[in-house]
XYZ file of C-alpha atoms in Angstrom:
547
model
C -216.039 155.475 -140.434
C -219.749 155.098 -141.046
C -219.662 151.371 -139.983
C -217.887 152.363 -136.750
C -220.623 154.897 -135.985
C -223.330 152.316 -136.662
C -221.562 149.737 -134.473
C -221.201 152.286 -131.680
C -224.907 153.138 -131.950
C -225.919 149.460 -131.732
C -223.746 148.878 -128.671
C -225.087 152.070 -127.055
C -228.660 150.953 -127.776
C -228.022 147.490 -126.334
C -226.395 149.029 -123.246
C -229.335 151.336 -122.575
C -231.960 148.592 -123.055
C -230.095 145.783 -121.318
C -232.316 145.994 -118.257
C -235.305 145.420 -120.526
C -233.750 142.298 -122.031
C -232.878 140.965 -118.578
C -236.470 141.550 -117.443
C -237.790 139.700 -120.484
C -235.396 136.831 -119.737
C -236.534 136.547 -116.120
C -240.206 136.625 -117.103
C -239.525 133.998 -119.748
C -237.827 131.698 -117.231
C -240.724 132.054 -114.788
C -243.318 131.283 -117.503
C -241.226 128.344 -118.716
C -241.020 126.916 -115.199
C -244.769 127.246 -114.625
C -245.552 125.565 -117.949
C -243.167 122.685 -117.172
C -244.749 122.145 -113.754
C -248.282 122.213 -115.191
C -247.311 119.811 -117.948
C -245.628 117.511 -115.423
C -248.779 117.413 -113.272
C -250.833 116.632 -116.377
C -248.573 113.777 -117.512
C -248.207 112.293 -114.036
C -251.956 112.351 -113.527
C -252.237 109.959 -116.492
C -249.742 107.534 -114.968
C -251.281 104.398 -113.447
C -250.943 103.816 -109.755
C -247.544 102.214 -108.993
C -247.299 99.920 -106.011
C -244.254 99.404 -103.934
C -243.861 95.670 -104.119
C -243.937 93.040 -106.765
C -246.746 91.191 -105.064
C -249.128 94.064 -105.870
C -249.190 92.885 -109.481
C -250.808 89.614 -108.544
C -254.539 89.323 -108.313
C -255.954 89.052 -104.809
C -259.331 87.365 -104.977
C -261.872 86.170 -102.505
C -262.152 89.338 -100.306
C -265.949 89.459 -100.065
C -266.409 90.026 -96.317
C -266.579 93.420 -94.611
C -263.132 92.913 -93.141
C -261.825 91.993 -96.568
C -263.246 95.146 -98.156
C -261.896 97.298 -95.324
C -258.451 95.747 -95.754
C -258.657 96.348 -99.512
C -259.651 99.993 -98.969
C -256.833 100.455 -96.476
C -254.372 98.937 -98.942
C -255.627 101.240 -101.689
C -255.364 104.254 -99.372
C -251.785 103.339 -98.451
C -251.001 102.912 -102.133
C -252.364 106.374 -102.960
C -250.433 107.861 -100.050
C -247.193 106.342 -101.300
C -248.002 107.568 -104.797
C -248.582 111.127 -103.518
C -245.327 111.041 -101.537
C -243.516 109.880 -104.658
C -245.028 112.719 -106.706
C -244.108 115.250 -104.030
C -240.541 114.028 -104.031
C -240.343 114.188 -107.831
C -241.758 117.719 -107.886
C -239.200 118.850 -105.292
C -236.404 117.334 -107.356
C -237.674 119.047 -110.506
C -237.935 122.393 -108.732
C -234.383 122.026 -107.480
C -233.157 121.143 -110.968
C -235.089 124.083 -112.463
C -233.598 126.490 -109.943
C -230.117 125.201 -110.658
C -230.642 125.580 -114.395
C -232.075 129.083 -113.943
C -229.039 130.075 -111.907
C -226.721 128.758 -114.600
C -228.560 130.724 -117.292
C -228.506 133.847 -115.145
C -224.769 133.514 -114.661
C -224.382 133.157 -118.432
C -226.433 136.325 -119.008
C -224.425 138.252 -116.429
C -221.210 137.139 -118.048
C -222.519 138.143 -121.470
C -223.573 141.539 -120.099
C -220.101 142.086 -118.654
C -218.481 141.238 -121.983
C -220.979 143.389 -123.900
C -222.266 140.594 -126.138
C -225.775 139.267 -126.671
C -226.095 135.452 -126.377
C -227.468 133.613 -129.375
C -231.068 132.464 -128.937
C -232.001 135.227 -126.458
C -234.653 136.445 -128.853
C -236.581 133.185 -128.341
C -236.870 133.533 -124.555
C -240.259 135.204 -124.851
C -241.692 132.114 -126.532
C -243.684 129.927 -124.132
C -243.272 126.185 -124.735
C -246.491 124.318 -125.351
C -247.573 120.701 -124.899
C -247.265 120.172 -128.640
C -243.625 121.270 -128.482
C -242.936 118.681 -125.803
C -244.716 115.970 -127.798
C -242.700 116.946 -130.847
C -239.494 116.567 -128.849
C -240.555 113.117 -127.620
C -241.515 112.140 -131.148
C -238.097 113.218 -132.457
C -236.409 111.063 -129.803
C -238.594 108.131 -130.846
C -237.737 108.585 -134.525
C -234.012 108.584 -133.755
C -234.158 105.468 -131.554
C -234.210 101.919 -132.964
C -237.856 101.189 -132.165
C -239.912 101.068 -135.355
C -237.074 100.509 -137.823
C -233.620 99.007 -137.661
C -230.517 101.169 -138.050
C -227.275 100.306 -139.790
C -224.575 99.358 -137.293
C -220.829 99.142 -138.008
C -220.194 95.796 -136.248
C -221.501 93.327 -133.663
C -220.028 95.333 -130.777
C -222.372 98.243 -131.471
C -225.482 96.158 -130.731
C -227.255 97.052 -127.493
C -228.689 93.746 -126.208
C -232.116 93.523 -124.619
C -232.753 92.337 -121.086
C -235.401 89.612 -120.822
C -237.681 89.864 -117.787
C -240.721 88.297 -116.156
C -242.605 89.331 -113.033
C -240.035 87.545 -110.877
C -236.714 87.521 -112.734
C -234.437 89.504 -115.035
C -232.075 87.798 -117.486
C -229.287 90.126 -118.580
C -225.874 89.950 -120.216
C -224.272 92.901 -118.408
C -223.893 91.164 -115.093
C -221.427 93.542 -113.375
C -219.948 92.358 -110.079
C -222.648 89.722 -109.499
C -221.860 87.750 -112.675
C -225.108 85.821 -112.384
C -226.961 84.728 -115.548
C -230.198 85.835 -113.907
C -231.043 88.435 -111.303
C -233.184 87.070 -108.515
C -234.224 88.777 -106.357
C -234.285 91.803 -108.626
C -232.798 95.047 -107.318
C -235.492 97.350 -105.923
C -234.868 100.211 -108.369
C -234.913 97.835 -111.328
C -237.989 96.011 -109.988
C -239.904 99.269 -109.542
C -239.008 100.325 -113.084
C -240.180 97.080 -114.690
C -243.302 96.748 -112.538
C -244.225 100.330 -113.365
C -243.781 99.547 -117.049
C -246.059 96.491 -116.834
C -248.670 98.564 -114.972
C -248.463 101.251 -117.660
C -248.984 98.566 -120.305
C -252.054 97.221 -118.471
C -253.403 100.767 -118.226
C -253.028 101.147 -121.994
C -254.457 97.724 -122.858
C -257.484 98.140 -120.597
C -258.090 101.755 -121.605
C -261.289 102.871 -123.373
C -259.524 103.602 -126.668
C -257.627 100.328 -126.994
C -260.289 98.526 -129.083
C -262.031 100.653 -131.668
C -263.722 97.703 -133.342
C -267.086 97.336 -131.595
C -267.659 93.908 -133.106
C -264.684 92.555 -131.193
C -265.239 91.571 -127.602
C -262.948 93.516 -125.325
C -260.473 91.424 -123.341
C -259.552 92.628 -119.858
C -255.864 92.077 -119.187
C -254.402 91.248 -115.787
C -250.836 90.792 -114.489
C -251.248 87.022 -114.840
C -251.563 87.548 -118.630
C -248.033 88.995 -118.810
C -245.658 86.439 -120.370
C -242.332 88.096 -121.026
C -240.772 91.468 -121.708
C -237.703 92.842 -123.458
C -236.065 96.087 -122.306
C -233.013 98.084 -123.270
C -231.764 101.664 -122.906
C -230.004 103.754 -125.524
C -227.925 106.277 -123.626
C -228.773 109.270 -125.807
C -232.357 108.307 -126.712
C -234.258 106.555 -123.937
C -235.610 103.146 -122.954
C -237.738 100.837 -125.093
C -239.904 98.012 -123.744
C -241.522 95.215 -125.774
C -244.135 93.420 -123.660
C -246.009 90.228 -124.572
C -249.384 89.300 -123.045
C -251.638 86.284 -123.487
C -254.569 86.700 -125.841
C -257.978 85.022 -125.882
C -256.624 81.753 -127.305
C -253.509 79.647 -126.653
C -251.859 80.919 -129.855
C -253.112 84.516 -129.596
C -250.832 87.149 -128.129
C -250.815 90.907 -127.695
C -247.581 92.812 -128.099
C -247.158 96.316 -126.742
C -244.162 98.564 -127.391
C -243.488 101.393 -124.945
C -240.825 104.071 -125.186
C -239.521 106.247 -122.364
C -237.554 109.164 -123.906
C -235.927 110.144 -120.592
C -239.354 111.345 -119.518
C -242.864 109.938 -119.139
C -243.366 106.608 -120.873
C -245.241 106.860 -124.168
C -247.079 104.242 -126.205
C -245.553 103.399 -129.580
C -247.874 100.654 -130.818
C -250.146 97.872 -129.676
C -251.139 94.955 -131.841
C -252.591 91.476 -131.571
C -250.498 88.634 -132.981
C -252.018 85.320 -134.057
C -249.282 82.671 -134.210
C -251.499 79.758 -135.242
C -250.388 79.904 -138.873
C -246.707 80.641 -138.144
C -244.868 77.477 -139.144
C -241.207 77.190 -138.099
C -238.806 75.276 -140.337
C -236.057 74.007 -138.017
C -232.892 73.361 -140.046
C -230.166 71.149 -138.542
C -226.864 70.451 -140.349
C -225.421 67.090 -139.286
C -222.481 64.781 -139.840
C -222.388 61.482 -137.929
C -223.069 61.991 -134.166
C -226.069 59.603 -133.981
C -226.159 59.733 -130.152
C -226.484 63.537 -130.173
C -229.216 63.312 -132.827
C -231.111 60.752 -130.721
C -231.131 63.225 -127.816
C -232.193 66.016 -130.167
C -235.073 64.013 -131.683
C -236.348 63.075 -128.213
C -236.540 66.763 -127.304
C -238.117 67.490 -130.691
C -240.842 64.899 -130.097
C -241.682 66.281 -126.668
C -241.614 69.999 -127.512
C -242.398 70.294 -131.224
C -244.787 67.361 -131.775
C -246.549 66.940 -128.447
C -246.671 70.580 -127.300
C -246.397 72.882 -130.328
C -247.240 71.034 -133.544
C -246.478 73.908 -135.949
C -242.992 72.958 -137.066
C -241.124 71.300 -139.922
C -237.751 69.613 -139.456
C -235.087 69.752 -142.186
C -231.962 67.678 -141.604
C -229.035 68.276 -143.972
C -226.679 65.279 -143.639
C -223.093 65.322 -144.892
C -221.670 62.011 -146.108
C -223.096 58.498 -146.017
C -221.538 57.135 -142.850
C -224.213 56.436 -140.163
C -226.998 58.082 -142.180
C -229.052 54.911 -141.903
C -229.249 55.400 -138.135
C -230.621 58.908 -138.675
C -233.210 57.581 -141.142
C -234.238 54.878 -138.696
C -234.824 57.467 -135.927
C -236.971 59.611 -138.228
C -238.964 56.566 -139.384
C -239.515 55.481 -135.801
C -240.751 58.961 -134.896
C -243.201 58.878 -137.794
C -244.556 55.468 -136.800
C -244.989 56.327 -133.137
C -246.300 59.893 -133.476
C -247.713 59.993 -137.059
C -245.719 63.172 -137.581
C -244.543 63.364 -141.204
C -243.269 66.924 -141.566
C -239.628 65.910 -142.119
C -237.119 66.583 -144.884
C -233.804 64.708 -145.039
C -231.208 66.031 -147.505
C -227.998 64.089 -148.053
C -224.842 65.814 -149.398
C -221.680 63.959 -150.439
C -219.465 66.822 -149.315
C -217.149 67.835 -146.517
C -219.128 69.152 -143.550
C -219.829 72.879 -143.668
C -222.418 74.326 -141.301
C -223.103 77.366 -143.451
C -223.472 75.236 -146.577
C -225.922 72.906 -144.799
C -228.105 75.743 -143.507
C -228.050 77.422 -146.923
C -229.172 74.220 -148.679
C -231.870 73.609 -146.065
C -233.260 77.137 -146.372
C -233.379 77.080 -150.183
C -234.903 73.579 -150.301
C -238.271 74.914 -149.053
C -240.740 74.400 -151.885
C -243.974 75.723 -150.412
C -245.300 79.062 -151.522
C -245.481 81.051 -148.286
C -242.554 82.831 -146.655
C -241.610 80.395 -143.886
C -239.930 81.266 -140.591
C -236.503 79.601 -140.289
C -234.777 78.504 -137.089
C -231.113 77.616 -137.608
C -230.258 75.026 -134.986
C -227.456 72.651 -134.016
C -227.847 69.040 -132.949
C -226.564 69.730 -129.408
C -229.235 72.369 -128.705
C -232.209 71.851 -126.408
C -235.149 74.274 -126.585
C -238.569 74.664 -124.993
C -241.985 75.557 -126.381
C -241.579 79.014 -124.816
C -238.571 79.583 -127.047
C -240.614 78.688 -130.145
C -243.134 81.342 -129.075
C -240.316 83.884 -128.667
C -238.997 82.909 -132.094
C -242.392 83.721 -133.639
C -243.005 86.943 -131.711
C -239.525 88.481 -132.056
C -239.273 87.920 -135.817
C -241.155 89.847 -138.499
C -240.680 89.553 -142.263
C -238.882 92.550 -143.702
C -238.496 94.159 -140.271
C -236.967 92.020 -137.516
C -234.603 89.074 -137.074
C -234.069 87.325 -133.737
C -230.623 86.457 -132.384
C -231.165 84.860 -128.966
C -228.303 84.408 -126.528
C -228.460 80.816 -125.331
C -227.419 79.413 -121.956
C -224.406 77.124 -122.351
C -223.802 74.227 -119.953
C -220.518 73.538 -118.224
C -219.103 70.011 -118.090
C -221.540 68.073 -115.849
C -218.698 65.850 -114.637
C -217.136 68.947 -113.033
C -220.331 70.685 -111.953
C -221.738 67.569 -110.263
C -218.436 65.988 -109.195
C -219.729 65.555 -105.630
C -222.790 63.583 -106.813
C -222.857 59.802 -106.953
C -224.987 59.886 -110.112
C -225.343 62.706 -112.613
C -228.793 64.365 -112.641
C -230.963 63.911 -115.706
C -230.611 66.339 -118.591
C -233.787 68.201 -117.585
C -232.564 68.527 -113.999
C -229.319 70.031 -115.298
C -231.146 72.898 -117.046
C -230.659 75.339 -114.174
C -229.421 78.874 -114.815
C -226.743 79.503 -112.220
C -223.186 80.724 -112.515
C -221.981 77.313 -111.319
C -223.856 75.418 -114.062
C -223.229 77.531 -117.181
C -222.997 80.961 -118.790
C -224.649 83.151 -121.390
C -222.999 82.329 -124.714
C -222.891 85.965 -125.812
C -220.079 85.332 -128.310
C -222.200 82.886 -130.347
C -224.480 83.892 -133.225
C -225.351 80.481 -134.694
C -228.895 79.985 -133.343
C -231.144 82.504 -135.047
C -234.696 83.019 -136.324
C -235.421 84.887 -139.552
C -237.825 84.636 -142.433
C -236.658 82.839 -145.550
C -237.029 85.817 -147.910
C -234.993 88.034 -145.567
C -232.268 85.380 -145.472
C -232.203 85.100 -149.269
C -232.381 88.869 -149.864
C -229.490 89.488 -147.463
C -227.344 87.096 -149.492
C -227.302 84.069 -147.202
C -224.061 82.593 -145.868
C -220.596 83.134 -147.250
C -220.191 80.001 -149.385
C -216.388 80.208 -149.292
C -216.280 79.338 -145.587
C -215.659 75.654 -144.884
C -215.716 73.651 -141.670
C -216.258 75.191 -138.235
C -216.897 78.815 -137.322
C -217.183 82.371 -138.698
C -220.098 81.751 -141.094
C -222.636 82.813 -138.444
C -220.688 85.998 -137.601
C -220.616 87.024 -141.274
C -224.387 86.571 -141.585
C -224.927 88.507 -138.339
C -222.880 91.420 -139.668
C -224.916 91.450 -142.874
C -228.096 91.970 -140.874
C -226.426 94.693 -138.806
C -225.478 96.539 -141.982
C -229.064 96.347 -143.271
C -232.189 98.206 -142.174
C -233.595 95.142 -140.444
C -233.896 95.366 -136.681
C -231.753 92.797 -134.835
C -233.320 91.570 -131.571
C -230.471 90.344 -129.393
C -231.454 89.120 -125.923
C -230.844 86.204 -123.538
C -233.353 83.380 -123.958
C -234.556 81.428 -120.938
C -235.721 78.552 -123.158
C -232.619 77.820 -125.273
C -229.750 75.652 -123.966
C -226.464 74.437 -125.382
C -225.744 70.969 -123.972
C -222.138 70.293 -123.071
C -220.181 67.929 -125.276
C -216.534 67.174 -125.812
C -215.060 69.657 -128.287
C -212.139 68.743 -130.527
C -210.176 71.428 -132.352
C -208.506 69.995 -135.432
C -204.862 70.925 -135.983
C -205.497 71.642 -139.657
C -207.830 74.538 -138.877
C -206.583 78.012 -139.897
C -204.980 79.963 -137.018
C -207.952 82.306 -136.465
C -210.468 79.442 -136.405
C -208.226 77.296 -134.209
C -207.924 80.140 -131.700
C -211.689 80.641 -131.633
C -212.228 76.904 -131.184
C -209.783 76.690 -128.268
C -211.294 79.743 -126.572
C -214.764 78.227 -126.857
C -213.492 74.918 -125.468
C -211.890 76.644 -122.471
C -214.949 78.742 -121.665
C -217.344 75.808 -121.974
C -215.543 73.475 -119.570
C -216.213 75.084 -116.176
C -216.490 78.408 -114.401
C -213.448 80.442 -113.394
C -213.803 79.382 -109.779
C -214.281 75.713 -110.615
C -211.220 75.623 -112.877
C -209.171 77.377 -110.213
C -210.343 74.899 -107.607
C -209.283 71.982 -109.826
C -205.832 73.458 -110.433
C -205.198 74.324 -106.793
C -206.493 70.913 -105.720
C -203.915 69.196 -107.918
C -201.264 71.551 -106.575
C -202.256 70.720 -103.005
C -202.258 66.989 -103.717
C -198.817 67.279 -105.316
C -197.457 69.096 -102.264
C -199.054 66.572 -99.951
C -197.469 63.637 -101.787
C -194.082 65.405 -101.765
C -194.293 66.004 -98.028
C -195.190 62.342 -97.455
C -192.147 61.235 -99.438
C -189.904 63.520 -97.383
C -191.308 62.122 -94.141
C -190.701 58.555 -95.321
C -187.103 59.388 -96.133
């Protein structure tokens, strides 16, 4: 009886003072809205000026006349006017969203008043949010996203790949209806997003607090210093951008990581990276195929010896058949280029790609932790890819799994040509010439100690396939960050693929699927089939007419 009296007294007290609670709620909403608007103005005022076209990122020099200065001032005035119009539009959208949210909360309060219950959290409506609260929210989003540290993922399908972009192009795996390996021209909304991100990065890099070391000469960055960027969006966290700029020297780079937690973009870190001492040990498992190795060594001489110079080549050869031809090509390269950083390991075993890469990685006898690039003999890469390999890999933190561009059969692609174009002329990224090999995980960059600590390859796997997927899953289950993105400097050259009948069913299926996908595009294969069908009908009709 006493508890019923107390309950009745509480309800009576709440009923009499409900108007006071509603007034406090309304005042709280108004204060919250004002604080959000003020904070928005403050954050937007720190945003660099965003121009409407991609050409605004390029330097315009030589305007020294009066007319040139007047044109420059007019351009700047138009830019500010567009910026103000953009801010006005954003403020109107935020006001509309705030009013809608306020109406929803008011309806919830009215419903609670009708039912005679007090909503949970109403006691905190009098608290005014501060800038530190907003920063704390952004920081919590950053800590949950995969930016500074890798997160454990259940399988390869949970990986969110990065988009690779430059000032002119975007290379992405999720191609939608366009199904193009690259997006050019870039959609306006996407272009504005990426250009705004690059401008924000330049604002940070050229800011007064970027270089605290007075003994170091400050470098002024321009859009022409931008090399390449990686971008991806986690649906419940935000967008992360990793931007690479040229440094003062040819092997000096500056990397900047930005994070947009569904709000204003925020700086995560900025650091200078010196790649001069980053040696890459390229490991190639091989069995026979001297013609493919000759093509590989020609590309190696041009890219690694003549252009880069900071590489070591390890060839793991299975068997004795045709090994003398491989030795002769390496000796010839040494004589003609004076490059001696080779290691040739011969194994009297059945070919196993995983076994060869494992032996090559563990054969390194120098003291420092070397960067490994697992490569196949039918791969062609550029010096830009070697730079990406160095910048997207970090010992104990990051491994790089690029998605390479795989060629279709040149005999089908260039069937209307009298002569096939050269190999370099065939390296064009179009949907008619090839596709992103997003199901392959064989070409990868990681540091040797990370590879050994993760356990290396599964040594029970023999022959073709699956060993790279197992290693990939090991990294996903670790705390290392996996950088998965399309690479514009890594190509898989087409070659005839043979699937042995003695392969296990799962491997044979994978081999046949790869063979089918690598032959030609969907449209090209359909054209070949329908062409044969048409020719068959034509010959049948001719026979009927003759009869």
